[in-house]
Tab-separated table of C-alpha atoms in Angstrom:
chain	number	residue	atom	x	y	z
A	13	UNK	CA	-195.098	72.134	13.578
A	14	UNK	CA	-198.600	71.489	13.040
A	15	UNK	CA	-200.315	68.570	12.422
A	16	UNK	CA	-199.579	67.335	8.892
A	17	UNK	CA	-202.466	66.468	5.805
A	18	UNK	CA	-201.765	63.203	5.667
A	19	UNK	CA	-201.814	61.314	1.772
A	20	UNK	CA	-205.046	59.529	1.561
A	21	UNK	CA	-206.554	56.536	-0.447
A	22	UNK	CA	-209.284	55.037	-1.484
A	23	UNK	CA	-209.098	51.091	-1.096
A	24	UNK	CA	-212.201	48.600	-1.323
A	25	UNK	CA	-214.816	51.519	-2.159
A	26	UNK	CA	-213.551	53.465	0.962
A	27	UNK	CA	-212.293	56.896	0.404
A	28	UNK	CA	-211.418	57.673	4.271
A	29	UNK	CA	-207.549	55.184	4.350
A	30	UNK	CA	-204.605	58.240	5.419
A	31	UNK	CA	-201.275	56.908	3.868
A	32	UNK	CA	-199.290	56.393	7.347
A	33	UNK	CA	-195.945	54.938	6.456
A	34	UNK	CA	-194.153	53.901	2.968
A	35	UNK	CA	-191.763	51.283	2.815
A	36	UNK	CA	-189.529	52.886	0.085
A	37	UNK	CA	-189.522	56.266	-1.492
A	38	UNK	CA	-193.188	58.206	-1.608
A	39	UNK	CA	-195.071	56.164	-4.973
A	40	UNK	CA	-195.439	59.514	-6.652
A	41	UNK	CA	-192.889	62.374	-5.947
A	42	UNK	CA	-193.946	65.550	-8.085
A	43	UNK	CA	-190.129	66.699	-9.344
A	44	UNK	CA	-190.485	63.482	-11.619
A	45	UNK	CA	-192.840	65.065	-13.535
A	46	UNK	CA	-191.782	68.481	-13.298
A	47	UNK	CA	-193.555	70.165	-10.511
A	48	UNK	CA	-190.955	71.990	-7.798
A	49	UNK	CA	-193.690	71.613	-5.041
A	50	UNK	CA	-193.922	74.478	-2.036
A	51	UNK	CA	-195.501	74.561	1.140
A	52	UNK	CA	-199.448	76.231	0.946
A	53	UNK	CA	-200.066	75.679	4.346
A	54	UNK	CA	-198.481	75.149	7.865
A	55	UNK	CA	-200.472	71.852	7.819
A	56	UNK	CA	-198.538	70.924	3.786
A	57	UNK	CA	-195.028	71.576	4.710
A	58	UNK	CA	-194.558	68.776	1.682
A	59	UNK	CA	-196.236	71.067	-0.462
A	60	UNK	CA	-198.467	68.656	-2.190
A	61	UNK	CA	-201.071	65.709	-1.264
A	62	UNK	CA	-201.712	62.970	-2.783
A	63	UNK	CA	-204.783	60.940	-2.956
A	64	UNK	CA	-204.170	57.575	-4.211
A	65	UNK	CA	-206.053	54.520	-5.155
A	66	UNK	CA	-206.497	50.595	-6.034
A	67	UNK	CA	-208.256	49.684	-9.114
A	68	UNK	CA	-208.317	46.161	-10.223
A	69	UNK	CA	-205.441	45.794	-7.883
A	70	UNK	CA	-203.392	48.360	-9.664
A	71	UNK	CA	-201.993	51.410	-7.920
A	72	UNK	CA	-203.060	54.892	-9.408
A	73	UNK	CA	-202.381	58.704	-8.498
A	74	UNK	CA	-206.558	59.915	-8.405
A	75	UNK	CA	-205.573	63.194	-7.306
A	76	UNK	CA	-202.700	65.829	-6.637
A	77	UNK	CA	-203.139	68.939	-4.558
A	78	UNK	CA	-199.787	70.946	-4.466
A	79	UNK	CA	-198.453	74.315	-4.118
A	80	UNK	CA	-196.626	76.183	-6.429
A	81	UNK	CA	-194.643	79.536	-7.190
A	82	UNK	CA	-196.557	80.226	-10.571
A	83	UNK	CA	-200.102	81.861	-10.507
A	84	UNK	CA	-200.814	79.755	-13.404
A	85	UNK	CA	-200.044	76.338	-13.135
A	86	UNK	CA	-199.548	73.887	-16.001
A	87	UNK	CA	-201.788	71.588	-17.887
A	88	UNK	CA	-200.660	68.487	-16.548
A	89	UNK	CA	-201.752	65.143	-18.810
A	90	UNK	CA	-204.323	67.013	-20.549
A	91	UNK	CA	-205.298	67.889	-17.228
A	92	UNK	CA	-206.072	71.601	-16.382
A	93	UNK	CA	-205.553	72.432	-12.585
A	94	UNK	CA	-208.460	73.968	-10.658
A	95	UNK	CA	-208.085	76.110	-7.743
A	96	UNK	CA	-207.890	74.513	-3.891
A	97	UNK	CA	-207.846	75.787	-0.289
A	98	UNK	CA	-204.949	77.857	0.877
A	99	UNK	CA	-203.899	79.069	-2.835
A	100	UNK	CA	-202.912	75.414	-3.577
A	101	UNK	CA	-204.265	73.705	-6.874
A	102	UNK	CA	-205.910	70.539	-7.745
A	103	UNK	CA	-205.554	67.994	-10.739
A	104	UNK	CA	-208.460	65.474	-10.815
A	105	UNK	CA	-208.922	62.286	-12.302
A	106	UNK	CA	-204.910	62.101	-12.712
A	107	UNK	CA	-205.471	58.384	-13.685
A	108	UNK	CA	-201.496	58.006	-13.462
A	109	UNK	CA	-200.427	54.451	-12.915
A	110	UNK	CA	-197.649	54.099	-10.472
A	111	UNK	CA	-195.232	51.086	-10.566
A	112	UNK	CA	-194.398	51.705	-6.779
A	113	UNK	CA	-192.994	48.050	-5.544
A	114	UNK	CA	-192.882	47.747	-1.182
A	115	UNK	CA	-194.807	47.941	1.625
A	116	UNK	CA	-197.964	51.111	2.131
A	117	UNK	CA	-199.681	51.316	5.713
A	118	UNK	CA	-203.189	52.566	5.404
A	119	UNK	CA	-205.266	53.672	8.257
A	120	UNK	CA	-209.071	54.166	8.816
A	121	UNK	CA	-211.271	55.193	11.716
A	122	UNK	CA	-209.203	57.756	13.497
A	123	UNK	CA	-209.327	57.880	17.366
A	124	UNK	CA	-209.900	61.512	18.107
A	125	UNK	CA	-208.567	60.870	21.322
A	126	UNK	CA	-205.397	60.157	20.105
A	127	UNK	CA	-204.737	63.134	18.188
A	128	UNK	CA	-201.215	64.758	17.991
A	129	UNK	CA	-200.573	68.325	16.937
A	130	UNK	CA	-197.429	67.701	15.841
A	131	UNK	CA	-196.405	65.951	12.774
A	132	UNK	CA	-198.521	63.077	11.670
A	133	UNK	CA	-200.988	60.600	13.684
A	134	UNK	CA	-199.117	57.579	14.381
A	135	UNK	CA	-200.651	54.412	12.922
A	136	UNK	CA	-201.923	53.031	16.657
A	137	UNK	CA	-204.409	56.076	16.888
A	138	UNK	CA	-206.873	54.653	14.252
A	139	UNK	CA	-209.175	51.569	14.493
A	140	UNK	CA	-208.018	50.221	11.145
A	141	UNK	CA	-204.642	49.414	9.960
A	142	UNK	CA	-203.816	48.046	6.640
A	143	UNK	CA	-199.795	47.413	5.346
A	144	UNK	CA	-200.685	46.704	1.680
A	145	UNK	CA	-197.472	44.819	-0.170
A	146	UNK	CA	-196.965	46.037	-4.255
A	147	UNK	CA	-194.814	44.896	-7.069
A	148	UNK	CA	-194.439	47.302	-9.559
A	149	UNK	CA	-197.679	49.490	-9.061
A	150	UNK	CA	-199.821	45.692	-8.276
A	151	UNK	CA	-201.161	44.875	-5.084
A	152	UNK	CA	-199.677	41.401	-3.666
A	153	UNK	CA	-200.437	41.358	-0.255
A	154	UNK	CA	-202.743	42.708	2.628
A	155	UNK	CA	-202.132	42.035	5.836
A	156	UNK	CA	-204.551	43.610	8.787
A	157	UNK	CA	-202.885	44.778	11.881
A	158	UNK	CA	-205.678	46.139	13.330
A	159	UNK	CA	-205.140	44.028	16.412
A	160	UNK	CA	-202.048	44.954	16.962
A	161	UNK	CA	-203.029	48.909	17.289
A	162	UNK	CA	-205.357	47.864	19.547
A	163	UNK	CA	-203.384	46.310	21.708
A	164	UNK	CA	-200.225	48.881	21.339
A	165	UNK	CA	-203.596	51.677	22.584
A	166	UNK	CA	-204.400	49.522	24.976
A	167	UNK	CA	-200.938	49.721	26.506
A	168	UNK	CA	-200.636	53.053	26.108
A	169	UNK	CA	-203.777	53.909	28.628
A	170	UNK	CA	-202.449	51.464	31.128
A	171	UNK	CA	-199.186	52.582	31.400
A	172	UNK	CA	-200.355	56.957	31.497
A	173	UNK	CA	-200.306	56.906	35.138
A	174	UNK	CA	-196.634	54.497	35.280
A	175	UNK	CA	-194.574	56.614	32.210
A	176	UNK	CA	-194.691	60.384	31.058
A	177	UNK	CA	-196.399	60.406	27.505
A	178	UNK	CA	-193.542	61.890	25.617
A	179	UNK	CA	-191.604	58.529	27.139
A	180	UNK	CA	-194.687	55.948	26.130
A	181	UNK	CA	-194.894	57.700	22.707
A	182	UNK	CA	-190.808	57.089	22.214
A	183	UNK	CA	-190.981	53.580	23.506
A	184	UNK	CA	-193.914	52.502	21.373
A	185	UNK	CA	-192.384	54.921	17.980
A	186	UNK	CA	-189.224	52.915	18.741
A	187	UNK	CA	-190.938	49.380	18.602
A	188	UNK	CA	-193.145	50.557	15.477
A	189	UNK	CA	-190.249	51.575	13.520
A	190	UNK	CA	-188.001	48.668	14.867
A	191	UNK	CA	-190.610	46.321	13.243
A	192	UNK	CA	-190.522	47.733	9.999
A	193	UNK	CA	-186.722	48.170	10.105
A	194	UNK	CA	-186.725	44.337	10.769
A	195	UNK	CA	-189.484	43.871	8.242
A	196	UNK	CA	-187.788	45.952	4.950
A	197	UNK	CA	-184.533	46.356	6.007
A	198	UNK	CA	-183.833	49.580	6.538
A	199	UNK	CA	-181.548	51.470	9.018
């Protein structure tokens, strides 16, 4: 699989934050408003992006890029789709309030050297890391664990002569998901 377009956001004026992880179910998910999404690129297996963002500490769908079966795609909120890379479409200026309530990681300042081909960049591979709390579509809660990646990368190149990648990468996926799993509850 390659690499996956990550969701992205724009938080504080910056428009560069990749949506990493999501505490709950995705904050927008297109079949709710009548969109059967499908793949437009081996790098979309999804089938749509979104690009997201905090206004007045309110969460709001900006944009949505998606794929879809009909040549003609609908007019979406008064919104009229305009044509995007790979035969994919775009609606801009969605404006759609979302009353998403849980935890979103955000992360800026990707570490090129820590780029995986594979699925999706793991939170430790960019400088900034942001877990952002909401009730119902309003931002809470930031907390910065910027540190923390640091310190997870920083293990990571002293232990690449001691254990094979593919076993550092488990070990350190294990702990990141452990801590959420602690942290929402999940199993």
């Amino acid at each position: 699989m390659t690499a996956q377009i990550p969701h992205s956001f724009i938080y504080l004026g910056h428009h560069d934050y990749s949506l990493a992880a999501v505490e709950k179910d995705w904050p927008f998910k297109p079949k709710q408003y009548g969109f059967t999404p499908v793949a437009y690129s081996s790098a979309c297996w999804r089938g749509y992006k979104c690009h997201y963002v905090i206004e007045d500490k309110k969460l709001y769908l900006d944009t949505l890029t998606i794929g879809l079966e009909d040549s003609v795609p609908p007019v979406w909120n008064g919104i009229s789709a305009a044509e995007a890379q790979y035969g994919a479409w775009e609606y801009h200026q969605v404006g759609l309030p979302l009353e998403y309530s849980g935890g979103i990681v955000l992360c800026r300042g990707f570490i090129n050297e820590m780029y995986v081909h594979m699925g999706t960049q793991r939170p430790y591979s960019y400088r900034q890391v942001l877990e952002l709390s909401l009730e119902k579509g309003l931002l809470t809660d930031v907390t910065d664990y910027s540190k923390e990646m640091k310190e997870i990368r920083k293990f990571l190149l002293e232990s690449q002569s001691k254990i094979p990648n593919s076993e550092a990468d488990k070990r350190l996926d294990d702990v990141f998901l452990q801590a959420y799993v602690n942290k929402w509850g999940r199993s």
